[in-house]
mmCIF file of C-alpha atoms and ligand atoms in Angstrom:
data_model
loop_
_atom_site.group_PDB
_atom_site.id
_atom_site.type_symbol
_atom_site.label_atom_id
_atom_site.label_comp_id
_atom_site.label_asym_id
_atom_site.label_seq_id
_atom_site.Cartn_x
_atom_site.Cartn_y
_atom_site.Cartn_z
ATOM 1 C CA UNK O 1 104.147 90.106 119.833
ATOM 2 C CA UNK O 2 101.520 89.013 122.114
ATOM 3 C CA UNK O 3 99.345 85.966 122.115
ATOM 4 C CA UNK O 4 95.585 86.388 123.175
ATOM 5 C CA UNK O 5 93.190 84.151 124.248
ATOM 6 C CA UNK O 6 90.160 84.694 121.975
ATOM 7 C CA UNK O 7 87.335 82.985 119.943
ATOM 8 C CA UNK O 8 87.558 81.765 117.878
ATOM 9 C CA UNK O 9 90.759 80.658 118.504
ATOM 10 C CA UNK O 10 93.633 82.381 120.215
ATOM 11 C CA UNK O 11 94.933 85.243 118.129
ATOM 12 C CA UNK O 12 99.320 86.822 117.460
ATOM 13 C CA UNK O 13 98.859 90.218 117.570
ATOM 14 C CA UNK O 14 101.819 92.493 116.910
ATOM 15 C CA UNK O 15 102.045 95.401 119.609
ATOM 16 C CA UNK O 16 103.231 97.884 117.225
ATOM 17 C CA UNK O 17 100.606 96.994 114.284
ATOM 18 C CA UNK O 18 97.477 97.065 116.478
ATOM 19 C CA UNK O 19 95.117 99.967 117.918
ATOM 20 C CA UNK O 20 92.816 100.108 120.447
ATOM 21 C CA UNK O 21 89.476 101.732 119.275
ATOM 22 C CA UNK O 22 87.432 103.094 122.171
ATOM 23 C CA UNK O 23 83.540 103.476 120.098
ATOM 24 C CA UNK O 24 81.247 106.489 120.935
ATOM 25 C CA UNK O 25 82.051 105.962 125.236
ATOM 26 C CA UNK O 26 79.668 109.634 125.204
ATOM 27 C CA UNK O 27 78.135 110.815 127.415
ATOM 28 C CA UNK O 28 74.874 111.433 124.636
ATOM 29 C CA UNK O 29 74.682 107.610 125.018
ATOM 30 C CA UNK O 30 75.880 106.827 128.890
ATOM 31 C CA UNK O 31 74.036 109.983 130.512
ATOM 32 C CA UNK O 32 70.105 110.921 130.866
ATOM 33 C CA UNK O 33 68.929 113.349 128.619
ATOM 34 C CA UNK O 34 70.973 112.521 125.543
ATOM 35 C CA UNK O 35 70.424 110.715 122.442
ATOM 36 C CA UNK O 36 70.741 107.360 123.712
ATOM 37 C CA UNK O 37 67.683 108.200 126.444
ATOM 38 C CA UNK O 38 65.858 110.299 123.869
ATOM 39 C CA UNK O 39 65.439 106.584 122.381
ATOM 40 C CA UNK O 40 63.939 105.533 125.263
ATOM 41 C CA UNK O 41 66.646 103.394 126.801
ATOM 42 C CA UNK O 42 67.840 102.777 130.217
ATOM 43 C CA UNK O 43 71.248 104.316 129.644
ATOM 44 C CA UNK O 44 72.080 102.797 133.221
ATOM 45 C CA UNK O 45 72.667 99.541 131.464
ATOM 46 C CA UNK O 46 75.728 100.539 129.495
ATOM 47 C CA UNK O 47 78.134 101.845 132.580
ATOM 48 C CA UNK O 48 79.282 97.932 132.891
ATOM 49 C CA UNK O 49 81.229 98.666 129.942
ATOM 50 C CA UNK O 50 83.058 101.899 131.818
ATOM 51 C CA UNK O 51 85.830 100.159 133.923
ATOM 52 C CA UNK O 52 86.593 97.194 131.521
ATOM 53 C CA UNK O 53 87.360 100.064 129.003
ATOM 54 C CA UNK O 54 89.107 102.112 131.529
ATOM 55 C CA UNK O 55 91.125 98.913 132.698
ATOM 56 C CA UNK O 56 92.494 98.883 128.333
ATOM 57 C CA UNK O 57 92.967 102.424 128.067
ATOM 58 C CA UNK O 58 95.448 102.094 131.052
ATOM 59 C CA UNK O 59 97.276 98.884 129.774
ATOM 60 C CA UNK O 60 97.195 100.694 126.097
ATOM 61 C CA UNK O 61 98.939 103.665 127.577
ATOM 62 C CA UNK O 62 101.256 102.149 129.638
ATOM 63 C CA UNK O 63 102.575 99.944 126.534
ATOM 64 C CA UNK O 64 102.638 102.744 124.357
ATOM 65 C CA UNK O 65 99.986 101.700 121.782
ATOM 66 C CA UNK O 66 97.761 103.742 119.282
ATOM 67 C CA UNK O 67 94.619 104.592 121.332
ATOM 68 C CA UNK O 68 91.783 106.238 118.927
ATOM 69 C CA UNK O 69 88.571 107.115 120.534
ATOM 70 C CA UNK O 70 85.507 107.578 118.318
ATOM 71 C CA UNK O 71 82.236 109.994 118.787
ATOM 72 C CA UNK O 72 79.228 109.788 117.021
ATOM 73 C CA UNK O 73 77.437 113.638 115.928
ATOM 74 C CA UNK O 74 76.480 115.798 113.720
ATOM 75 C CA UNK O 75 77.937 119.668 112.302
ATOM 76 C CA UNK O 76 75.574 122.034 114.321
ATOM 77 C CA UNK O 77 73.861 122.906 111.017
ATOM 78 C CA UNK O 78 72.969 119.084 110.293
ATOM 79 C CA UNK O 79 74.006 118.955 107.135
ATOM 80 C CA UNK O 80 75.791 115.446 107.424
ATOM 81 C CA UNK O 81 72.544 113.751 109.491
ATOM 82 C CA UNK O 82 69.943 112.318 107.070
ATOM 83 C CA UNK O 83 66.703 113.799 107.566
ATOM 84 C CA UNK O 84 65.257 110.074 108.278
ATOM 85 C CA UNK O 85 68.012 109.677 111.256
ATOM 86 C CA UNK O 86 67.148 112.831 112.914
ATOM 87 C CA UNK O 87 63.263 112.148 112.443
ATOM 88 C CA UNK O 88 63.565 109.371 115.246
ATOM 89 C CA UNK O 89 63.153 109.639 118.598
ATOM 90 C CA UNK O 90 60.961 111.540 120.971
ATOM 91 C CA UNK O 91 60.049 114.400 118.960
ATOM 92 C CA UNK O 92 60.502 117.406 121.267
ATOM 93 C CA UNK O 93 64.399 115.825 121.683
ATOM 94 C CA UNK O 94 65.514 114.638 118.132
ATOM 95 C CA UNK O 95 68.687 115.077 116.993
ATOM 96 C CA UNK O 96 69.454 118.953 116.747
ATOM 97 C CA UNK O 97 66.944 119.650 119.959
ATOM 98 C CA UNK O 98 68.324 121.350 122.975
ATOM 99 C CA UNK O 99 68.082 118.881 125.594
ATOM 100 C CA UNK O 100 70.024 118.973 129.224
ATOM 101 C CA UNK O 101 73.194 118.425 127.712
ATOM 102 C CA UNK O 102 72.798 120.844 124.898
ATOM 103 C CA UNK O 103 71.981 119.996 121.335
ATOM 104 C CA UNK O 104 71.427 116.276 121.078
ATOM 105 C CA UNK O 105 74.290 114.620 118.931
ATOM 106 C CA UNK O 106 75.959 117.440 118.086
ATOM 107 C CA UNK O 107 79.701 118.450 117.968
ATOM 108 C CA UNK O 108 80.867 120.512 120.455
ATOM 109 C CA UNK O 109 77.566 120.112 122.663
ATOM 110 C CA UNK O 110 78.494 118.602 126.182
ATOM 111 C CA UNK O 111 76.683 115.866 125.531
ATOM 112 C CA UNK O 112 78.629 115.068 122.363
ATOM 113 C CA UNK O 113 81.308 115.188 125.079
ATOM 114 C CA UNK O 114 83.606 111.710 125.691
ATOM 115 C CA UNK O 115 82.744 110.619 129.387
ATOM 116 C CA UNK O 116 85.078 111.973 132.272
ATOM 117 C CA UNK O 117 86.269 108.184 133.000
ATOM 118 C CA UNK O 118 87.604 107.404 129.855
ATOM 119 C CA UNK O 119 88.399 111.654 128.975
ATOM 120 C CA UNK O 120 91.259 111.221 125.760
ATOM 121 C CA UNK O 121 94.873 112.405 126.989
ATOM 122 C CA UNK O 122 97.326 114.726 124.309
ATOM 123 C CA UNK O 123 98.078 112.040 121.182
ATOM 124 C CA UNK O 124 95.166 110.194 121.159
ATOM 125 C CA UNK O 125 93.146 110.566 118.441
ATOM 126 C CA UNK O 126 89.424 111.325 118.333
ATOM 127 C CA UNK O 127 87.801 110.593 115.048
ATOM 128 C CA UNK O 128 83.846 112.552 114.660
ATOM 129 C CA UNK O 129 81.398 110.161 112.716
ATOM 130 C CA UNK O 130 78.372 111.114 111.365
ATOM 131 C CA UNK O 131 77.504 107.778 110.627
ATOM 132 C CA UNK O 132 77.229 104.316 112.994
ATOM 133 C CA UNK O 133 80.471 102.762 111.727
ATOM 134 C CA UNK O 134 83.527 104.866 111.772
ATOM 135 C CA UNK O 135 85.246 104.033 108.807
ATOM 136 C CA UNK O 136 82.070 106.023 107.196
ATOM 137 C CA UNK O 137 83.394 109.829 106.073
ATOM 138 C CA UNK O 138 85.849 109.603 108.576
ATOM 139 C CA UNK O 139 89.749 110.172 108.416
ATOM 140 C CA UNK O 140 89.833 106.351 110.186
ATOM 141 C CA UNK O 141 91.228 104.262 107.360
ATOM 142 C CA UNK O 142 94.114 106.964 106.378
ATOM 143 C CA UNK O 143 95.267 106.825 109.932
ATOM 144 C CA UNK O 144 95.353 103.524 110.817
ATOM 145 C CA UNK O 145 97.299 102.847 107.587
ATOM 146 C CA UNK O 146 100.022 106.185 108.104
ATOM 147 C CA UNK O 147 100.821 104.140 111.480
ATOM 148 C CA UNK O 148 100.813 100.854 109.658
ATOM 149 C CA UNK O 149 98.193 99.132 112.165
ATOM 150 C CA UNK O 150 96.696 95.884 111.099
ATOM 151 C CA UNK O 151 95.117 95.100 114.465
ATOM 152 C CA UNK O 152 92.281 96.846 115.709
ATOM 153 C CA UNK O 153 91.135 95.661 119.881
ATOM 154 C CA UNK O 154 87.592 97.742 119.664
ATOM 155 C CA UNK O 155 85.082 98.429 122.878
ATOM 156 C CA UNK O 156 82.819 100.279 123.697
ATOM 157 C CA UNK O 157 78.715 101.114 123.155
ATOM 158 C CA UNK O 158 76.536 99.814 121.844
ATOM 159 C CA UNK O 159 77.557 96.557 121.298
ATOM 160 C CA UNK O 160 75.113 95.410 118.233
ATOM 161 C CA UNK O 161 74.827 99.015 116.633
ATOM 162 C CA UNK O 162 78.641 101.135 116.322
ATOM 163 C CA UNK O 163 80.783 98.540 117.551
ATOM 164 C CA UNK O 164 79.416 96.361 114.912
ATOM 165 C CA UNK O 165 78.977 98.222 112.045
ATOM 166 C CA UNK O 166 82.587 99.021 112.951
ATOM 167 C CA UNK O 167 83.779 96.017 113.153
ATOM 168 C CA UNK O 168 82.591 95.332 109.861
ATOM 169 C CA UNK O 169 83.332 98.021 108.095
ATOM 170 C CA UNK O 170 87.310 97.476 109.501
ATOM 171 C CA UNK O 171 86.991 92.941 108.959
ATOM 172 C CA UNK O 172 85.721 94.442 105.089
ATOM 173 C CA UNK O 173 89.306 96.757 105.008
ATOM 174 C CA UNK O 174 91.377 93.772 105.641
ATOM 175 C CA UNK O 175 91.657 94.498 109.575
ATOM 176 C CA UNK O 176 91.987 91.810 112.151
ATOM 177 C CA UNK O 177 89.050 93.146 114.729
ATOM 178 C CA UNK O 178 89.214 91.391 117.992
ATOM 179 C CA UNK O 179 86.030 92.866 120.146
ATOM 180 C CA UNK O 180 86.661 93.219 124.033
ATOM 181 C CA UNK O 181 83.233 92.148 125.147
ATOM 182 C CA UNK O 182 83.211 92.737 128.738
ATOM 183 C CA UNK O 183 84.156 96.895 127.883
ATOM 184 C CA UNK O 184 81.160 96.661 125.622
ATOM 185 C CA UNK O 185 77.641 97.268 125.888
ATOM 186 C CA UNK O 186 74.272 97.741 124.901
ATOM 187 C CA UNK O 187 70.707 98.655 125.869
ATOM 188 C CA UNK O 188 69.709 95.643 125.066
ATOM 189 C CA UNK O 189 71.300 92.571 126.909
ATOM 190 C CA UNK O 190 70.216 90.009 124.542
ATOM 191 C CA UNK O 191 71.531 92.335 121.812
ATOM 192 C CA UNK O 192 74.894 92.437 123.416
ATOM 193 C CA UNK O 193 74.948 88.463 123.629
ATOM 194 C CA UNK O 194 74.023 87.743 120.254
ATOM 195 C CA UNK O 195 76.016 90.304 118.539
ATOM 196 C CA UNK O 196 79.068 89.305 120.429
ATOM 197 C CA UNK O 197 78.357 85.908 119.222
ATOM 198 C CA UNK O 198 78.260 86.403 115.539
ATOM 199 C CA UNK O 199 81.656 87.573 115.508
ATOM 200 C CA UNK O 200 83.838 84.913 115.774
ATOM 201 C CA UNK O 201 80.544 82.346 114.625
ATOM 202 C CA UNK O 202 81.924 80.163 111.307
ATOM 203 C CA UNK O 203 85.619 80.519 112.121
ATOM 204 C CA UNK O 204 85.198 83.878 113.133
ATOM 205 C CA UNK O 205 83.242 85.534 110.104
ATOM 206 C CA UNK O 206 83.557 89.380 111.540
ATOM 207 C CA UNK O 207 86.503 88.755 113.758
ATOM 208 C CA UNK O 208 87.222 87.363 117.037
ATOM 209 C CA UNK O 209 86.164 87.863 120.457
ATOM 210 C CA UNK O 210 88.443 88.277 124.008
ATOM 211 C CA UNK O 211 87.322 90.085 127.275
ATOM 212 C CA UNK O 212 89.617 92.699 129.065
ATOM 213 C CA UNK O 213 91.139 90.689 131.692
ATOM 214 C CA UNK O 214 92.496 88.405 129.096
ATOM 215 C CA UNK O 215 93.797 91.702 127.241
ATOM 216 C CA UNK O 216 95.058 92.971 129.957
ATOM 217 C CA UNK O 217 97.116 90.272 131.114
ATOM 218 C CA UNK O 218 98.845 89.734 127.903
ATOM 219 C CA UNK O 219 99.164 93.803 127.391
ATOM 220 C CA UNK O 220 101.180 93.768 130.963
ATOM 221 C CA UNK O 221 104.967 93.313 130.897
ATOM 222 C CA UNK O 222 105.907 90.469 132.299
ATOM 223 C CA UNK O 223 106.464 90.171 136.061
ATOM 224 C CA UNK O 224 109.805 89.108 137.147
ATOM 225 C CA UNK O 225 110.124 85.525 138.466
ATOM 226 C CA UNK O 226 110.219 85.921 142.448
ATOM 227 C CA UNK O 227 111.265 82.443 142.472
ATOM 228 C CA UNK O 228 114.785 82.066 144.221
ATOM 229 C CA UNK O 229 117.366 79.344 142.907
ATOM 230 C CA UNK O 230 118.884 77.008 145.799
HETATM 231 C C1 C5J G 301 73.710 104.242 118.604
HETATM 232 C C2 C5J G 301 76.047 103.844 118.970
HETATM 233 N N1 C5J G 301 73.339 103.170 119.303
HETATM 234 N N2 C5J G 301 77.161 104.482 119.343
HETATM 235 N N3 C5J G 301 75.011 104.604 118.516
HETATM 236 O O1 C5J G 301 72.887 104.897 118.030
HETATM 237 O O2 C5J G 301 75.951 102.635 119.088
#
């Protein structure tokens, strides 16, 4: 059991009932020439979010917890994007078009790829969403309920769009969602503030809200008193 420092208010969180979600770290979204520049965003503005994220994968690993990293995409025949999703965007690089990382948004396409930094390692799981939130037609709920996790310590991009929708859909399914805000981001830094602060707003309505040092620290075993006795 670890206690972490969090808004609303400081949160218990069993080790053995709690995940950490990594959300859609791809490089469609992080790199130029995917889906998240085909937008028209700076996609520079979301690498804050890389080492914060890396910094929980490591402490997740090293404790032994469930690590599940999401990616947003579509089957390359489209047949799970709605035709108004893929109509948006530049149209000579919609969803479907071959851009410089392949097909954008699309499984298997090395854009649809999860970033080298934060690359999954054998046992974690990788759940494919067609959808923003990834409880939507996704094998999420089954899984985290086969390993009994109540928990759920989510990061990643972008902040106001998947994380959230996310973090709704799992506060909806009974889960206890604490966001990591420092290992998320968005395109839009305003965006990123205000979503972070309707989570834990009216006693934490979505959730609550912790940055990664703070998860860290109480993820780390801990250190051995160096203090001598007389
Ligand atoms: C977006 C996401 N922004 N992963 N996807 O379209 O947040």
């Amino acid at each position: 059991m670890i206690s972490l420092s969090a808004q609303p208010e400081a949160i218990d969180l069993s080790l053995a009932q709690t995940a950490l979600v990594i959300i859609d770290m791809q490089r469609d979204f992080l790199e130029p020439g995917g889906f998240g520049a085909s937008l028209g965003n700076d996609v520079s503005l979301l690498r804050t979010a890389i080492a914060p994220c890396q910094s929980l994968l490591a402490a997740a690993r090293a404790m032994g917890m469930l690590v599940i990293h999401t990616r947003e995409g579509h089957l390359p025949d489209l047949s799970d994007a709605p035709p108004a999703k893929i109509m948006r965007g530049k149209p000579e690089l919609r969803i479907g078009s071959i851009g410089p990382m392949g097909r954008v948004l699309v499984r298997g396409e090395p854009g649809h790829g999860i970033i080298p930094e934060l690359a999954p390692v054998t046992g974690e799981i990788i759940i494919d969403k067609p959808g923003k939130g990834a409880f939507y037609r996704t094998e999420l709920n089954d899984v985290l309920k086969e390993q009994r996790i109540e928990n759920l310590l989510v990061c990643g991009v972008t902040t106001e769009v998947c994380v959230h929708t996310t973090v709704r859909e799992g506060n909806d399914r009974g889960y206890r969602c604490v966001v990591v805000g420092d290992a998320c981001a968005s395109y839009f830094p305003e965006f990123h503030r205000v979503a972070l602060a309707m989570i834990p707003a009216q006693g934490g309505i979505f959730g609550w809200v912790s940055n990664s040092t703070a998860v860290v620290a109480a993820l780390s075993p801990k250190r051995m008193s160096t203090a001598t006795t007389p």
